PDB file of C-alpha atoms in Angstrom:
ATOM      1  CA  MET A   1      59.522  16.941  -4.239  1.00  0.00           C
ATOM      2  CA  ASN A   2      62.152  16.026  -6.804  1.00  0.00           C
ATOM      3  CA  PRO A   3      63.594  12.548  -7.381  1.00  0.00           C
ATOM      4  CA  ILE A   4      67.242  11.650  -6.939  1.00  0.00           C
ATOM      5  CA  PRO A   5      67.911  10.056 -10.338  1.00  0.00           C
ATOM      6  CA  SER A   6      70.146   7.268  -9.049  1.00  0.00           C
ATOM      7  CA  SER A   7      67.545   5.959  -6.598  1.00  0.00           C
ATOM      8  CA  GLY A   8      64.156   7.591  -7.128  1.00  0.00           C
ATOM      9  CA  GLU A   9      64.127   8.841  -3.519  1.00  0.00           C
ATOM     10  CA  ARG A  10      62.422  12.236  -3.414  1.00  0.00           C
ATOM     11  CA  LEU A  11      63.702  15.430  -1.808  1.00  0.00           C
ATOM     12  CA  PRO A  12      62.036  18.780  -1.140  1.00  0.00           C
ATOM     13  CA  ALA A  13      63.345  21.264  -3.706  1.00  0.00           C
ATOM     14  CA  VAL A  14      64.466  23.780  -1.073  1.00  0.00           C
ATOM     15  CA  GLY A  15      67.204  22.729   1.311  1.00  0.00           C
ATOM     16  CA  MET A  16      69.383  24.734   3.685  1.00  0.00           C
ATOM     17  CA  GLY A  17      73.003  25.810   3.484  1.00  0.00           C
ATOM     18  CA  THR A  18      75.132  26.653   6.524  1.00  0.00           C
ATOM     19  CA  TRP A  19      78.065  28.585   5.042  1.00  0.00           C
ATOM     20  CA  ARG A  20      78.780  31.567   7.343  1.00  0.00           C
ATOM     21  CA  THR A  21      75.315  31.447   8.894  1.00  0.00           C
ATOM     22  CA  PHE A  22      75.939  28.566  11.340  1.00  0.00           C
ATOM     23  CA  ASN A  23      79.552  29.447  12.171  1.00  0.00           C
ATOM     24  CA  VAL A  24      78.560  30.848  15.574  1.00  0.00           C
ATOM     25  CA  GLY A  25      80.043  28.313  17.996  1.00  0.00           C
ATOM     26  CA  GLY A  26      80.617  29.683  21.494  1.00  0.00           C
ATOM     27  CA  ASP A  27      77.761  32.176  21.279  1.00  0.00           C
ATOM     28  CA  GLN A  28      74.736  30.556  22.913  1.00  0.00           C
ATOM     29  CA  TYR A  29      72.328  33.322  21.900  1.00  0.00           C
ATOM     30  CA  LEU A  30      73.222  32.942  18.217  1.00  0.00           C
ATOM     31  CA  THR A  31      73.214  29.154  18.496  1.00  0.00           C
ATOM     32  CA  ASP A  32      69.689  29.283  19.913  1.00  0.00           C
ATOM     33  CA  GLN A  33      68.651  31.616  17.098  1.00  0.00           C
ATOM     34  CA  ARG A  34      70.041  29.251  14.474  1.00  0.00           C
ATOM     35  CA  THR A  35      68.182  26.411  16.165  1.00  0.00           C
ATOM     36  CA  GLU A  36      64.943  28.334  15.582  1.00  0.00           C
ATOM     37  CA  VAL A  37      65.879  28.768  11.924  1.00  0.00           C
ATOM     38  CA  LEU A  38      66.441  25.020  11.624  1.00  0.00           C
ATOM     39  CA  LYS A  39      63.140  24.292  13.417  1.00  0.00           C
ATOM     40  CA  THR A  40      61.301  26.524  10.943  1.00  0.00           C
ATOM     41  CA  PHE A  41      63.017  24.749   8.059  1.00  0.00           C
ATOM     42  CA  PHE A  42      61.872  21.336   9.287  1.00  0.00           C
ATOM     43  CA  ASP A  43      58.391  22.574  10.223  1.00  0.00           C
ATOM     44  CA  LEU A  44      57.871  23.865   6.669  1.00  0.00           C
ATOM     45  CA  GLY A  45      58.921  20.606   5.055  1.00  0.00           C
ATOM     46  CA  GLY A  46      62.673  20.917   4.539  1.00  0.00           C
ATOM     47  CA  THR A  47      65.026  17.960   4.923  1.00  0.00           C
ATOM     48  CA  LEU A  48      68.393  18.497   3.175  1.00  0.00           C
ATOM     49  CA  VAL A  49      70.976  20.415   5.202  1.00  0.00           C
ATOM     50  CA  ASP A  50      74.424  20.987   3.712  1.00  0.00           C
ATOM     51  CA  CYS A  51      77.634  21.708   5.636  1.00  0.00           C
ATOM     52  CA  SER A  52      81.413  21.408   5.320  1.00  0.00           C
ATOM     53  CA  PRO A  53      84.479  21.223   7.575  1.00  0.00           C
ATOM     54  CA  MET A  54      85.454  24.493   5.860  1.00  0.00           C
ATOM     55  CA  TYR A  55      82.564  26.273   7.600  1.00  0.00           C
ATOM     56  CA  GLY A  56      84.212  26.781  10.981  1.00  0.00           C
ATOM     57  CA  SER A  57      81.992  25.735  13.880  1.00  0.00           C
ATOM     58  CA  ALA A  58      78.899  25.131  11.711  1.00  0.00           C
ATOM     59  CA  ALA A  59      78.959  21.352  12.167  1.00  0.00           C
ATOM     60  CA  GLU A  60      79.126  21.611  15.958  1.00  0.00           C
ATOM     61  CA  VAL A  61      76.305  24.165  15.969  1.00  0.00           C
ATOM     62  CA  MET A  62      74.251  21.899  13.726  1.00  0.00           C
ATOM     63  CA  GLY A  63      74.801  19.000  16.101  1.00  0.00           C
ATOM     64  CA  GLU A  64      73.678  21.087  19.083  1.00  0.00           C
ATOM     65  CA  ALA A  65      70.602  22.313  17.191  1.00  0.00           C
ATOM     66  CA  LEU A  66      69.665  18.763  16.215  1.00  0.00           C
ATOM     67  CA  ASP A  67      70.044  17.702  19.855  1.00  0.00           C
ATOM     68  CA  THR A  68      67.792  20.522  21.015  1.00  0.00           C
ATOM     69  CA  LEU A  69      65.127  19.775  18.423  1.00  0.00           C
ATOM     70  CA  ASN A  70      65.439  15.983  18.587  1.00  0.00           C
ATOM     71  CA  ALA A  71      64.963  16.143  14.833  1.00  0.00           C
ATOM     72  CA  ARG A  72      67.499  13.834  13.247  1.00  0.00           C
ATOM     73  CA  GLU A  73      64.746  11.656  11.779  1.00  0.00           C
ATOM     74  CA  LYS A  74      63.674  14.642   9.655  1.00  0.00           C
ATOM     75  CA  LEU A  75      67.166  15.228   8.301  1.00  0.00           C
ATOM     76  CA  PHE A  76      68.803  14.471   4.958  1.00  0.00           C
ATOM     77  CA  SER A  77      72.414  15.137   5.969  1.00  0.00           C
ATOM     78  CA  ALA A  78      74.925  16.399   3.421  1.00  0.00           C
ATOM     79  CA  SER A  79      78.542  17.153   4.224  1.00  0.00           C
ATOM     80  CA  LYS A  80      81.827  17.482   2.376  1.00  0.00           C
ATOM     81  CA  ILE A  81      85.376  16.218   2.447  1.00  0.00           C
ATOM     82  CA  TRP A  82      87.703  19.213   2.486  1.00  0.00           C
ATOM     83  CA  THR A  83      91.335  18.267   3.002  1.00  0.00           C
ATOM     84  CA  GLY A  84      94.359  18.031   0.768  1.00  0.00           C
ATOM     85  CA  ASP A  85      95.284  14.749   2.438  1.00  0.00           C
ATOM     86  CA  GLY A  86      93.841  12.163   0.084  1.00  0.00           C
ATOM     87  CA  ASP A  87      94.187   9.470   2.743  1.00  0.00           C
ATOM     88  CA  ALA A  88      92.047  11.326   5.301  1.00  0.00           C
ATOM     89  CA  THR A  89      88.601  10.788   3.740  1.00  0.00           C
ATOM     90  CA  ARG A  90      87.262   8.370   6.325  1.00  0.00           C
ATOM     91  CA  GLN A  91      88.796  10.295   9.219  1.00  0.00           C
ATOM     92  CA  GLN A  92      87.165  13.561   8.187  1.00  0.00           C
ATOM     93  CA  ASP A  93      83.851  11.829   7.545  1.00  0.00           C
ATOM     94  CA  ARG A  94      84.031  10.316  11.025  1.00  0.00           C
ATOM     95  CA  GLU A  95      84.887  13.666  12.638  1.00  0.00           C
ATOM     96  CA  SER A  96      81.964  15.356  10.892  1.00  0.00           C
ATOM     97  CA  ARG A  97      79.548  12.578  11.859  1.00  0.00           C
ATOM     98  CA  THR A  98      80.596  12.976  15.482  1.00  0.00           C
ATOM     99  CA  LYS A  99      79.899  16.704  15.370  1.00  0.00           C
ATOM    100  CA  TRP A 100      76.490  16.186  13.769  1.00  0.00           C
ATOM    101  CA  GLY A 101      75.684  13.279  16.096  1.00  0.00           C
ATOM    102  CA  ILE A 102      74.730  10.879  13.280  1.00  0.00           C
ATOM    103  CA  GLU A 103      75.789   7.349  12.335  1.00  0.00           C
ATOM    104  CA  ARG A 104      76.308   8.080   8.641  1.00  0.00           C
ATOM    105  CA  PHE A 105      75.753  10.865   6.159  1.00  0.00           C
ATOM    106  CA  ASP A 106      73.068  10.627   3.555  1.00  0.00           C
ATOM    107  CA  LEU A 107      75.389  12.466   1.162  1.00  0.00           C
ATOM    108  CA  GLN A 108      79.142  12.994   1.298  1.00  0.00           C
ATOM    109  CA  GLN A 109      80.777  15.238  -1.316  1.00  0.00           C
ATOM    110  CA  VAL A 110      84.314  16.160  -2.370  1.00  0.00           C
ATOM    111  CA  HIS A 111      84.469  19.887  -1.680  1.00  0.00           C
ATOM    112  CA  ASN A 112      85.674  22.028  -4.597  1.00  0.00           C
ATOM    113  CA  LEU A 113      87.481  19.026  -6.110  1.00  0.00           C
ATOM    114  CA  VAL A 114      90.262  19.123  -3.470  1.00  0.00           C
ATOM    115  CA  ALA A 115      92.266  15.877  -3.885  1.00  0.00           C
ATOM    116  CA  TRP A 116      89.209  14.550  -5.678  1.00  0.00           C
ATOM    117  CA  GLN A 117      90.746  11.414  -7.203  1.00  0.00           C
ATOM    118  CA  GLN A 118      91.699   9.924  -3.847  1.00  0.00           C
ATOM    119  CA  HIS A 119      88.640  11.128  -1.944  1.00  0.00           C
ATOM    120  CA  LEU A 120      86.164  10.036  -4.580  1.00  0.00           C
ATOM    121  CA  ALA A 121      87.678   6.562  -4.803  1.00  0.00           C
ATOM    122  CA  THR A 122      87.341   6.185  -1.032  1.00  0.00           C
ATOM    123  CA  LEU A 123      83.788   7.541  -1.067  1.00  0.00           C
ATOM    124  CA  GLN A 124      82.873   5.005  -3.739  1.00  0.00           C
ATOM    125  CA  GLN A 125      84.135   2.228  -1.472  1.00  0.00           C
ATOM    126  CA  MET A 126      82.349   3.741   1.524  1.00  0.00           C
ATOM    127  CA  LYS A 127      79.103   3.753  -0.441  1.00  0.00           C
ATOM    128  CA  ALA A 128      79.627   0.116  -1.420  1.00  0.00           C
ATOM    129  CA  ASP A 129      80.231  -0.709   2.255  1.00  0.00           C
ATOM    130  CA  GLY A 130      77.080   1.125   3.356  1.00  0.00           C
ATOM    131  CA  ASP A 131      78.998   3.844   5.209  1.00  0.00           C
ATOM    132  CA  VAL A 132      77.359   6.631   3.179  1.00  0.00           C
ATOM    133  CA  ARG A 133      74.187   6.571   1.074  1.00  0.00           C
ATOM    134  CA  TYR A 134      75.109   8.943  -1.776  1.00  0.00           C
ATOM    135  CA  ILE A 135      78.306  10.550  -3.046  1.00  0.00           C
ATOM    136  CA  GLY A 136      79.126  13.590  -5.130  1.00  0.00           C
ATOM    137  CA  ILE A 137      81.408  16.495  -5.956  1.00  0.00           C
ATOM    138  CA  THR A 138      81.048  20.248  -5.537  1.00  0.00           C
ATOM    139  CA  THR A 139      82.201  23.505  -7.040  1.00  0.00           C
ATOM    140  CA  SER A 140      81.244  27.130  -6.421  1.00  0.00           C
ATOM    141  CA  HIS A 141      81.665  30.604  -7.904  1.00  0.00           C
ATOM    142  CA  GLY A 142      81.885  29.104 -11.403  1.00  0.00           C
ATOM    143  CA  ARG A 143      85.295  27.540 -10.795  1.00  0.00           C
ATOM    144  CA  ARG A 144      86.771  24.583 -12.728  1.00  0.00           C
ATOM    145  CA  HIS A 145      83.713  23.807 -14.830  1.00  0.00           C
ATOM    146  CA  GLY A 146      85.855  21.996 -17.402  1.00  0.00           C
ATOM    147  CA  ASP A 147      87.325  19.637 -14.810  1.00  0.00           C
ATOM    148  CA  PHE A 148      83.908  19.251 -13.229  1.00  0.00           C
ATOM    149  CA  ALA A 149      82.316  18.196 -16.510  1.00  0.00           C
ATOM    150  CA  ARG A 150      85.054  15.636 -17.194  1.00  0.00           C
ATOM    151  CA  ILE A 151      84.478  14.023 -13.793  1.00  0.00           C
ATOM    152  CA  MET A 152      80.718  13.980 -14.399  1.00  0.00           C
ATOM    153  CA  GLU A 153      81.335  12.237 -17.714  1.00  0.00           C
ATOM    154  CA  THR A 154      83.595   9.525 -16.328  1.00  0.00           C
ATOM    155  CA  GLU A 155      82.760   8.855 -12.663  1.00  0.00           C
ATOM    156  CA  PRO A 156      79.655   7.303 -11.095  1.00  0.00           C
ATOM    157  CA  LEU A 157      78.128  10.196  -9.137  1.00  0.00           C
ATOM    158  CA  ASP A 158      74.803  10.531  -7.361  1.00  0.00           C
ATOM    159  CA  PHE A 159      75.024  14.302  -6.857  1.00  0.00           C
ATOM    160  CA  VAL A 160      76.825  17.374  -8.053  1.00  0.00           C
ATOM    161  CA  GLN A 161      76.702  20.729  -6.316  1.00  0.00           C
ATOM    162  CA  LEU A 162      77.330  23.948  -8.230  1.00  0.00           C
ATOM    163  CA  THR A 163      76.599  27.671  -8.326  1.00  0.00           C
ATOM    164  CA  TYR A 164      73.551  28.754 -10.312  1.00  0.00           C
ATOM    165  CA  ASN A 165      71.213  31.725 -10.036  1.00  0.00           C
ATOM    166  CA  VAL A 166      69.340  34.221 -12.176  1.00  0.00           C
ATOM    167  CA  LEU A 167      72.561  36.140 -12.918  1.00  0.00           C
ATOM    168  CA  ASP A 168      75.200  33.369 -12.760  1.00  0.00           C
ATOM    169  CA  ARG A 169      73.916  31.088 -15.508  1.00  0.00           C
ATOM    170  CA  GLU A 170      77.091  29.524 -16.897  1.00  0.00           C
ATOM    171  CA  ALA A 171      75.957  26.106 -15.616  1.00  0.00           C
ATOM    172  CA  GLU A 172      73.113  26.177 -18.164  1.00  0.00           C
ATOM    173  CA  ASP A 173      75.635  25.777 -20.993  1.00  0.00           C
ATOM    174  CA  ARG A 174      77.159  22.427 -20.074  1.00  0.00           C
ATOM    175  CA  LEU A 175      76.858  21.211 -16.488  1.00  0.00           C
ATOM    176  CA  LEU A 176      73.082  21.190 -16.114  1.00  0.00           C
ATOM    177  CA  PRO A 177      72.435  19.444 -19.446  1.00  0.00           C
ATOM    178  CA  LEU A 178      75.171  16.943 -18.611  1.00  0.00           C
ATOM    179  CA  ALA A 179      73.598  16.200 -15.239  1.00  0.00           C
ATOM    180  CA  ARG A 180      70.298  15.363 -16.954  1.00  0.00           C
ATOM    181  CA  GLU A 181      72.095  13.213 -19.514  1.00  0.00           C
ATOM    182  CA  ARG A 182      74.040  11.312 -16.851  1.00  0.00           C
ATOM    183  CA  GLY A 183      71.206  10.995 -14.326  1.00  0.00           C
ATOM    184  CA  ILE A 184      72.935  13.027 -11.609  1.00  0.00           C
ATOM    185  CA  ALA A 185      71.065  15.031  -8.974  1.00  0.00           C
ATOM    186  CA  VAL A 186      71.943  18.739  -8.799  1.00  0.00           C
ATOM    187  CA  ILE A 187      72.218  20.814  -5.623  1.00  0.00           C
ATOM    188  CA  VAL A 188      72.477  24.547  -6.282  1.00  0.00           C
ATOM    189  CA  ASN A 189      74.616  26.663  -3.971  1.00  0.00           C
ATOM    190  CA  ARG A 190      74.778  30.472  -3.808  1.00  0.00           C
ATOM    191  CA  PRO A 191      71.214  30.876  -5.161  1.00  0.00           C
ATOM    192  CA  PHE A 192      71.211  34.475  -3.867  1.00  0.00           C
ATOM    193  CA  GLN A 193      74.910  35.151  -4.605  1.00  0.00           C
ATOM    194  CA  GLY A 194      75.577  35.052  -0.857  1.00  0.00           C
ATOM    195  CA  GLY A 195      72.860  37.683  -0.304  1.00  0.00           C
ATOM    196  CA  ARG A 196      74.083  40.087  -2.975  1.00  0.00           C
ATOM    197  CA  LEU A 197      70.985  39.604  -5.125  1.00  0.00           C
ATOM    198  CA  PHE A 198      68.839  41.027  -2.340  1.00  0.00           C
ATOM    199  CA  ARG A 199      71.182  43.940  -1.703  1.00  0.00           C
ATOM    200  CA  ARG A 200      71.154  44.726  -5.392  1.00  0.00           C
ATOM    201  CA  PHE A 201      67.485  44.253  -6.261  1.00  0.00           C
ATOM    202  CA  GLN A 202      65.232  44.292  -3.194  1.00  0.00           C
ATOM    203  CA  SER A 203      64.616  48.051  -3.493  1.00  0.00           C
ATOM    204  CA  ASN A 204      62.991  47.343  -6.863  1.00  0.00           C
ATOM    205  CA  ALA A 205      59.416  46.178  -7.235  1.00  0.00           C
ATOM    206  CA  LEU A 206      58.658  42.689  -8.447  1.00  0.00           C
ATOM    207  CA  PRO A 207      57.356  42.682 -12.010  1.00  0.00           C
ATOM    208  CA  SER A 208      53.607  43.166 -12.386  1.00  0.00           C
ATOM    209  CA  TRP A 209      53.383  39.610 -13.728  1.00  0.00           C
ATOM    210  CA  ALA A 210      55.147  37.984 -10.737  1.00  0.00           C
ATOM    211  CA  ASP A 211      51.955  36.220  -9.667  1.00  0.00           C
ATOM    212  CA  GLU A 212      51.894  34.433 -13.022  1.00  0.00           C
ATOM    213  CA  VAL A 213      55.075  32.612 -11.980  1.00  0.00           C
ATOM    214  CA  GLY A 214      53.903  32.055  -8.409  1.00  0.00           C
ATOM    215  CA  CYS A 215      56.151  34.658  -6.768  1.00  0.00           C
ATOM    216  CA  ARG A 216      55.156  36.856  -3.832  1.00  0.00           C
ATOM    217  CA  ASN A 217      58.632  38.139  -2.916  1.00  0.00           C
ATOM    218  CA  TRP A 218      62.164  38.293  -4.274  1.00  0.00           C
ATOM    219  CA  ALA A 219      63.225  35.093  -2.473  1.00  0.00           C
ATOM    220  CA  GLU A 220      60.556  33.114  -4.312  1.00  0.00           C
ATOM    221  CA  PHE A 221      61.420  34.875  -7.578  1.00  0.00           C
ATOM    222  CA  PHE A 222      65.122  33.982  -7.329  1.00  0.00           C
ATOM    223  CA  LEU A 223      64.494  30.425  -6.125  1.00  0.00           C
ATOM    224  CA  LYS A 224      61.738  29.570  -8.582  1.00  0.00           C
ATOM    225  CA  TYR A 225      63.955  30.616 -11.462  1.00  0.00           C
ATOM    226  CA  ILE A 226      66.454  27.995 -10.261  1.00  0.00           C
ATOM    227  CA  LEU A 227      63.984  25.273  -9.291  1.00  0.00           C
ATOM    228  CA  SER A 228      62.176  25.455 -12.618  1.00  0.00           C
ATOM    229  CA  HIS A 229      65.254  24.237 -14.476  1.00  0.00           C
ATOM    230  CA  PRO A 230      64.553  20.550 -15.189  1.00  0.00           C
ATOM    231  CA  ALA A 231      68.020  19.424 -14.095  1.00  0.00           C
ATOM    232  CA  VAL A 232      67.863  21.003 -10.635  1.00  0.00           C
ATOM    233  CA  THR A 233      66.998  18.790  -7.683  1.00  0.00           C
ATOM    234  CA  CYS A 234      67.428  21.165  -4.761  1.00  0.00           C
ATOM    235  CA  ALA A 235      68.684  24.669  -3.927  1.00  0.00           C
ATOM    236  CA  ILE A 236      70.347  25.406  -0.585  1.00  0.00           C
ATOM    237  CA  PRO A 237      69.920  29.044   0.442  1.00  0.00           C
ATOM    238  CA  ALA A 238      71.427  30.002   3.796  1.00  0.00           C
ATOM    239  CA  THR A 239      69.867  32.426   6.259  1.00  0.00           C
ATOM    240  CA  THR A 240      70.071  33.566   9.872  1.00  0.00           C
ATOM    241  CA  SER A 241      66.444  34.743   9.927  1.00  0.00           C
ATOM    242  CA  VAL A 242      63.262  32.792  10.673  1.00  0.00           C
ATOM    243  CA  GLU A 243      61.270  35.194   8.496  1.00  0.00           C
ATOM    244  CA  HIS A 244      63.669  34.773   5.597  1.00  0.00           C
ATOM    245  CA  MET A 245      63.491  31.003   6.019  1.00  0.00           C
ATOM    246  CA  LYS A 246      59.708  31.227   5.689  1.00  0.00           C
ATOM    247  CA  GLU A 247      60.141  33.194   2.459  1.00  0.00           C
ATOM    248  CA  ASN A 248      62.642  30.660   1.130  1.00  0.00           C
ATOM    249  CA  MET A 249      60.356  27.730   1.890  1.00  0.00           C
ATOM    250  CA  GLY A 250      57.519  29.493   0.116  1.00  0.00           C
ATOM    251  CA  ALA A 251      59.252  28.561  -3.145  1.00  0.00           C
ATOM    252  CA  LEU A 252      58.095  24.980  -2.555  1.00  0.00           C
ATOM    253  CA  TYR A 253      54.515  25.990  -3.264  1.00  0.00           C
ATOM    254  CA  GLY A 254      52.529  27.317  -6.189  1.00  0.00           C
ATOM    255  CA  ALA A 255      53.339  27.433  -9.867  1.00  0.00           C
ATOM    256  CA  LEU A 256      56.809  27.198 -11.369  1.00  0.00           C
ATOM    257  CA  PRO A 257      57.694  29.235 -14.454  1.00  0.00           C
ATOM    258  CA  ASP A 258      57.861  27.594 -17.858  1.00  0.00           C
ATOM    259  CA  GLU A 259      60.773  28.144 -20.242  1.00  0.00           C
ATOM    260  CA  GLN A 260      59.320  31.302 -21.774  1.00  0.00           C
ATOM    261  CA  GLN A 261      58.616  32.738 -18.339  1.00  0.00           C
ATOM    262  CA  ARG A 262      62.129  31.868 -17.178  1.00  0.00           C
ATOM    263  CA  ARG A 263      63.567  33.892 -20.046  1.00  0.00           C
ATOM    264  CA  ARG A 264      61.287  36.754 -19.075  1.00  0.00           C
ATOM    265  CA  MET A 265      62.466  36.565 -15.450  1.00  0.00           C
ATOM    266  CA  ALA A 266      66.140  36.642 -16.436  1.00  0.00           C
ATOM    267  CA  ALA A 267      65.548  39.548 -18.805  1.00  0.00           C
ATOM    268  CA  TYR A 268      63.667  41.520 -16.150  1.00  0.00           C
ATOM    269  CA  VAL A 269      66.490  41.185 -13.622  1.00  0.00           C
ATOM    270  CA  ALA A 270      69.138  41.962 -16.247  1.00  0.00           C
ATOM    271  CA  GLY A 271      67.281  45.156 -17.117  1.00  0.00           C
ATOM    272  CA  LEU A 272      67.149  46.546 -13.594  1.00  0.00           C
TER     273      LEU A 272
END
């Protein structure tokens, strides 16, 4: 469990993303399957689920899954504002809440800095009014890190969300140190590069010393590299598989690598 710096509230270090994976509205079989994935996530101690209006039917599917499981009390809900209309912040928040079936989001974020000045100002007022608990901004694929850092330096943020994994480590240079300096929680998206890390490396054996860093499979190896960075609060891998969810949640347990071991992990992957 890692603390949110602005409040001290603690979150499990592995959350769940929904990009692509929960965009299955209209297909009851796939919706039921995703509900089992969500049940496994909650059963193994997860709480933070992240979504966005950009993700097609994912919010509706999440709402149906939460209805089926009657599990909203287990949820730390995180969504995003994704519209170029800077006056539509509250409307989009309301639409997303309706789809999820919740009264307010725990976390609302400006997605990829779209119309961020207007949306962030409204989110700050919504937080002051008690209409959302935490606010933040997001980026992905390494985009706009300069703009992102300037906002982190000047705006009161509870969370930032960014891309970081054992190969994409640009965030180590500026954004992660800045988050620690400013007391901002960090959610990591694309921890597996959208699945590409598995496609690239899963045919290779784990290093002989993997047990020294508490890793029994590649999912734990990739996630523990991320979670061992002192600035990271939570990673949000996405999956359609119950078995893969179990592997992801395994990263919550056992040892985390120290700085020397992290360098060894990055070097091992780079050498494959």
